[in-house]
XYZ file of C-alpha atoms in Angstrom:
359
model
C -25.261 -2.735 -26.607
C -24.718 -3.831 -22.992
C -26.422 -1.796 -20.285
C -23.111 -0.492 -18.987
C -22.124 0.812 -22.413
C -24.922 3.372 -22.515
C -23.239 6.660 -21.630
C -25.267 8.959 -19.388
C -25.337 12.729 -19.610
C -24.298 14.255 -16.287
C -27.236 15.890 -14.545
C -27.201 19.609 -13.818
C -28.341 20.119 -10.220
C -27.351 23.708 -9.395
C -29.675 23.946 -6.391
C -28.369 20.817 -4.643
C -27.076 21.760 -1.172
C -24.885 18.631 -1.150
C -23.194 19.300 -4.484
C -22.840 22.998 -3.637
C -21.108 22.336 -0.293
C -18.887 19.628 -1.779
C -17.773 22.088 -4.448
C -16.732 24.638 -1.843
C -19.591 27.052 -2.474
C -22.154 28.310 0.047
C -25.272 26.097 0.073
C -28.802 27.258 0.842
C -28.728 25.035 3.940
C -26.361 22.624 5.621
C -26.665 19.436 3.525
C -27.142 16.120 5.305
C -27.075 12.467 4.365
C -26.033 9.390 6.341
C -23.724 6.526 5.569
C -25.771 3.297 5.650
C -28.956 5.355 5.508
C -30.351 2.656 3.207
C -30.401 -0.442 5.310
C -30.995 -2.256 8.522
C -32.602 0.544 10.528
C -35.571 0.713 8.123
C -38.489 -1.736 8.475
C -39.216 -1.425 4.746
C -35.655 -2.546 4.037
C -35.901 -5.499 6.412
C -39.121 -6.568 4.710
C -37.355 -6.722 1.347
C -34.266 -8.421 2.720
C -36.367 -11.142 4.364
C -36.960 -12.447 0.836
C -33.452 -11.928 -0.580
C -29.863 -12.430 0.500
C -27.564 -9.408 0.602
C -25.690 -10.558 -2.490
C -28.934 -11.156 -4.384
C -30.093 -7.658 -3.535
C -26.783 -6.151 -4.697
C -27.157 -7.677 -8.179
C -30.867 -6.921 -8.722
C -31.510 -3.545 -10.377
C -35.054 -3.218 -9.031
C -34.005 -3.972 -5.458
C -31.001 -1.653 -5.650
C -33.293 1.115 -6.889
C -35.987 0.605 -4.264
C -33.588 0.265 -1.325
C -31.633 3.364 -2.387
C -34.842 5.411 -2.578
C -36.276 4.316 0.777
C -34.328 6.719 3.051
C -34.796 9.614 0.631
C -38.550 9.185 0.812
C -38.578 8.717 4.570
C -35.975 11.198 5.801
C -35.718 13.919 3.153
C -31.920 13.693 3.027
C -29.954 15.833 0.563
C -28.307 12.916 -1.250
C -28.952 9.272 -1.992
C -26.134 6.735 -1.839
C -26.279 3.734 -4.104
C -27.253 0.554 -2.271
C -24.431 -1.931 -2.783
C -21.532 -3.501 -0.900
C -17.794 -2.991 -1.175
C -17.263 -6.647 -2.193
C -19.614 -6.457 -5.192
C -16.773 -5.645 -7.624
C -14.776 -8.571 -6.219
C -17.573 -10.930 -7.247
C -17.496 -9.282 -10.690
C -13.720 -9.907 -10.832
C -14.074 -13.645 -10.360
C -13.601 -13.847 -6.584
C -15.595 -16.465 -4.659
C -17.118 -14.143 -2.083
C -20.346 -14.194 -0.126
C -21.831 -11.900 2.519
C -22.675 -14.078 5.501
C -25.296 -12.732 7.965
C -23.768 -11.576 11.271
C -20.256 -12.213 9.895
C -19.693 -10.097 6.794
C -17.789 -10.839 3.598
C -16.262 -14.332 3.477
C -13.735 -15.247 0.783
C -13.810 -18.817 -0.540
C -10.137 -18.866 -1.608
C -8.080 -16.185 0.178
C -5.237 -14.440 -1.679
C -1.964 -15.312 0.058
C 0.691 -15.761 -2.680
C 1.835 -14.245 -5.962
C 0.133 -17.141 -7.749
C -3.109 -16.291 -5.952
C -2.843 -12.684 -7.110
C -2.547 -13.990 -10.655
C -5.998 -15.582 -10.377
C -7.670 -12.172 -10.112
C -9.343 -11.103 -13.334
C -10.317 -7.607 -14.513
C -13.778 -6.392 -13.572
C -16.442 -7.925 -15.812
C -18.635 -4.889 -16.458
C -21.417 -7.088 -17.796
C -21.543 -8.718 -14.350
C -22.340 -5.344 -12.767
C -24.810 -4.304 -15.475
C -27.649 -4.436 -12.890
C -25.781 -1.759 -10.913
C -25.550 0.467 -13.998
C -29.227 -0.139 -14.754
C -30.157 0.816 -11.201
C -28.149 4.038 -11.451
C -30.035 4.991 -14.612
C -33.346 4.269 -12.925
C -32.361 6.195 -9.824
C -31.223 9.347 -11.577
C -34.601 9.414 -13.318
C -36.491 8.872 -10.049
C -34.513 11.156 -7.729
C -35.321 14.442 -9.436
C -33.108 17.126 -7.922
C -31.579 14.808 -5.280
C -28.027 13.780 -6.266
C -26.904 10.157 -6.287
C -23.582 9.143 -4.729
C -21.828 6.078 -6.092
C -19.203 4.280 -4.065
C -16.583 1.566 -3.864
C -14.262 0.049 -1.315
C -10.689 1.314 -1.428
C -7.951 -1.109 -2.538
C -6.508 -1.559 0.969
C -9.828 -2.523 2.526
C -10.584 -4.928 -0.332
C -7.097 -6.410 0.034
C -7.657 -6.956 3.741
C -10.782 -9.030 3.112
C -9.053 -11.006 0.356
C -5.921 -11.795 2.354
C -7.622 -12.479 5.691
C -10.473 -14.426 4.109
C -13.046 -12.289 5.912
C -13.339 -9.651 8.641
C -10.328 -9.353 10.953
C -9.563 -7.576 14.187
C -5.797 -7.213 13.782
C -5.266 -7.762 10.028
C -2.268 -9.984 10.783
C -1.980 -11.715 7.417
C -2.608 -8.464 5.557
C 0.147 -6.583 7.336
C 2.516 -9.541 7.126
C 2.167 -9.592 3.337
C 2.373 -5.805 3.119
C 5.550 -5.563 5.191
C 7.226 -8.884 4.350
C 6.281 -9.474 0.712
C 5.968 -5.988 -0.696
C 6.188 -7.125 -4.337
C 3.202 -9.416 -3.892
C 1.414 -6.702 -1.945
C 1.833 -4.044 -4.611
C 0.791 -6.499 -7.338
C -2.385 -7.227 -5.387
C -3.062 -3.538 -4.759
C -2.485 -2.722 -8.429
C -5.033 -5.341 -9.482
C -7.560 -4.140 -6.911
C -7.054 -0.513 -7.907
C -7.952 -1.479 -11.476
C -11.077 -3.276 -10.226
C -12.095 -0.285 -8.097
C -11.616 2.148 -10.968
C -13.672 -0.104 -13.236
C -16.542 -0.323 -10.756
C -16.637 3.424 -10.132
C -16.357 4.152 -13.860
C -19.364 1.902 -14.458
C -21.360 3.985 -11.974
C -20.116 7.282 -13.405
C -20.935 6.239 -16.965
C -24.442 5.363 -15.801
C -24.913 8.805 -14.243
C -23.986 9.036 -10.545
C -23.448 12.640 -9.457
C -20.609 12.017 -6.989
C -18.518 9.157 -5.651
C -17.152 8.063 -2.288
C -14.214 5.729 -1.666
C -14.502 3.828 1.622
C -11.214 2.735 3.210
C -12.845 1.191 6.236
C -9.718 -0.467 7.662
C -7.052 2.133 6.843
C -7.101 3.270 10.472
C -5.195 0.120 11.435
C -2.086 1.514 9.733
C 0.625 3.916 10.803
C 1.032 7.063 8.728
C 4.385 5.841 7.381
C 2.938 2.489 6.267
C -0.105 4.174 4.765
C 2.079 6.477 2.692
C 4.289 3.642 1.467
C 1.834 0.827 0.854
C -1.601 2.395 0.346
C -1.544 6.065 -0.664
C -0.142 5.565 -4.192
C -2.911 3.105 -5.050
C -5.791 5.121 -3.590
C -4.412 8.228 -5.284
C -4.481 6.441 -8.648
C -8.219 5.839 -8.246
C -8.893 9.546 -7.852
C -6.318 10.605 -10.447
C -7.865 8.331 -13.063
C -11.416 9.515 -12.378
C -10.668 13.227 -11.818
C -11.573 13.913 -15.453
C -15.199 13.121 -14.566
C -15.448 16.448 -12.717
C -17.676 15.218 -9.874
C -17.287 15.565 -6.097
C -15.151 12.753 -4.703
C -15.057 11.816 -1.030
C -12.398 9.771 0.758
C -13.465 8.228 4.066
C -11.971 5.908 6.650
C -12.599 4.978 10.282
C -10.049 5.814 12.983
C -7.975 7.783 10.496
C -7.206 10.967 12.447
C -3.448 10.621 11.831
C -4.053 9.795 8.171
C -6.366 12.682 7.257
C -3.616 14.754 5.688
C -2.386 11.857 3.558
C -5.912 10.826 2.610
C -6.619 14.404 1.540
C -3.540 14.235 -0.704
C -5.064 11.253 -2.469
C -8.407 12.943 -3.134
C -7.129 16.485 -3.670
C -6.590 15.780 -7.387
C -10.385 15.916 -7.776
C -12.009 19.187 -8.800
C -14.266 18.909 -5.740
C -12.460 16.929 -3.023
C -14.176 15.934 0.219
C -12.626 14.168 3.218
C -14.841 12.159 5.555
C -14.136 12.566 9.273
C -15.193 10.074 11.937
C -16.481 11.096 15.351
C -13.085 10.821 17.078
C -11.722 13.984 15.464
C -13.397 17.375 15.569
C -14.142 18.976 12.226
C -12.177 22.039 13.302
C -9.089 19.906 13.966
C -9.616 18.071 10.681
C -9.664 21.395 8.826
C -6.112 21.968 9.978
C -4.964 18.535 8.814
C -6.396 18.277 5.305
C -5.100 20.014 2.208
C -6.513 23.434 1.270
C -9.557 23.210 -0.962
C -10.998 20.091 0.676
C -14.526 20.104 2.081
C -15.278 17.994 5.141
C -18.007 15.430 5.765
C -19.156 14.214 9.169
C -19.153 13.537 11.960
C -21.905 12.694 14.489
C -21.192 9.556 16.519
C -23.765 6.978 15.286
C -24.378 5.842 18.869
C -25.708 9.300 19.743
C -28.831 8.465 17.730
C -29.623 5.776 20.327
C -29.320 8.098 23.341
C -32.682 9.924 23.240
C -33.750 13.118 21.517
C -32.311 15.684 23.995
C -28.855 14.147 23.498
C -29.344 13.930 19.729
C -30.458 17.551 19.463
C -27.505 18.846 21.457
C -25.015 16.737 19.492
C -26.463 17.715 16.102
C -26.213 21.390 16.988
C -22.613 20.880 18.102
C -21.636 19.209 14.834
C -23.240 21.976 12.784
C -21.378 24.599 14.837
C -18.124 22.643 14.541
C -18.656 22.508 10.778
C -19.018 26.288 10.677
C -15.816 26.708 12.671
C -14.074 24.287 10.309
C -15.096 26.389 7.318
C -13.847 29.498 9.102
C -10.587 27.615 9.707
C -10.119 26.893 6.016
C -12.284 23.907 5.059
C -13.954 24.462 1.700
C -17.355 23.356 2.986
C -19.221 21.010 5.344
C -21.587 18.131 4.631
C -23.358 16.837 7.757
C -23.105 13.074 8.174
C -22.366 10.456 10.767
C -18.814 9.543 11.684
C -19.614 6.053 10.382
C -22.812 4.230 9.381
C -26.324 4.126 10.836
C -26.551 1.342 13.433
C -29.309 -1.290 13.017
C -31.153 -0.484 16.308
C -31.545 3.196 15.370
C -35.107 4.532 15.436
C -35.852 5.813 11.910
C -37.978 8.571 13.405
C -34.937 9.982 15.188
C -33.027 10.079 11.900
C -35.894 11.987 10.271
C -35.954 14.485 13.147
C -32.189 14.917 12.978
C -32.380 15.725 9.254
C -35.098 18.305 9.909
C -33.020 19.881 12.668
C -29.916 20.163 10.478
C -32.009 21.830 7.780
C -33.540 24.212 10.313
C -30.099 25.272 11.524
């Protein structure tokens, strides 16, 4: 039996502040975790990465396990997030992709035509068996700390595939989307299948929650998002809703899209919408569908501004989260409005976690 075929029994973590808040119940304390908490701000992470490329680390069960655990040990956060990268499932679907230092994902043969779309293969779950193995190891090691699995949303994956790498304006992506809609929807359908397969692998192995990152959705108008993206993202959540775990939808610069993004995730039993630092949580509560909890939304740069600034900003986010709940949000999970920046002092992160818990 392949590693990914071993079905995991879902853990029962009734005391988890994160799972409680995500489910719309009152937690014992405000839960806190940070996007990119496992990574470049930690010296122990940099020591491991000095010996391994990013892609090597993402396909090594022992490294995935160790890197995921590092911020939990150091900071005492209320959830771990699986160490991986959004392009990992692309590699497992036959795409020539590498993660180049100081550049990001680079695609060997970009997808530009209908014939190119036809070269995409379904996710090879054996190829991501190390990810499933790491999840099994992590759920055993984390005790009562929940583990969040994640994947990149179809639109963000499509952007990397069409552009060939990171892009400022996403010209080729939007040109295909608007000018060759049949090709676009065929590509998005294939990527939705890949995303579902990768998340299902993690869920079968035992993750306690999932998050779908649509990092580049904020480049779109609301009308284009609804036409070209929403149906595909919604299918991810619709397909996996039967799993009964909290599901979070997050994008950057998506203030105008929050309502539509909440539609996509609202099919989950425990929907959560991530909010970046540009939109207050109270405002977000008025934009998302009823029943959605909110996650966010401290500006990551604040952590570089000295402790007095950090303390004031953390208190403000906690208070804004309380107002958001009063305004109708189902709950609040403290997080950053994006990921931890590499120059961040790990000690400041630890202090911020302690402050959130004290409040």
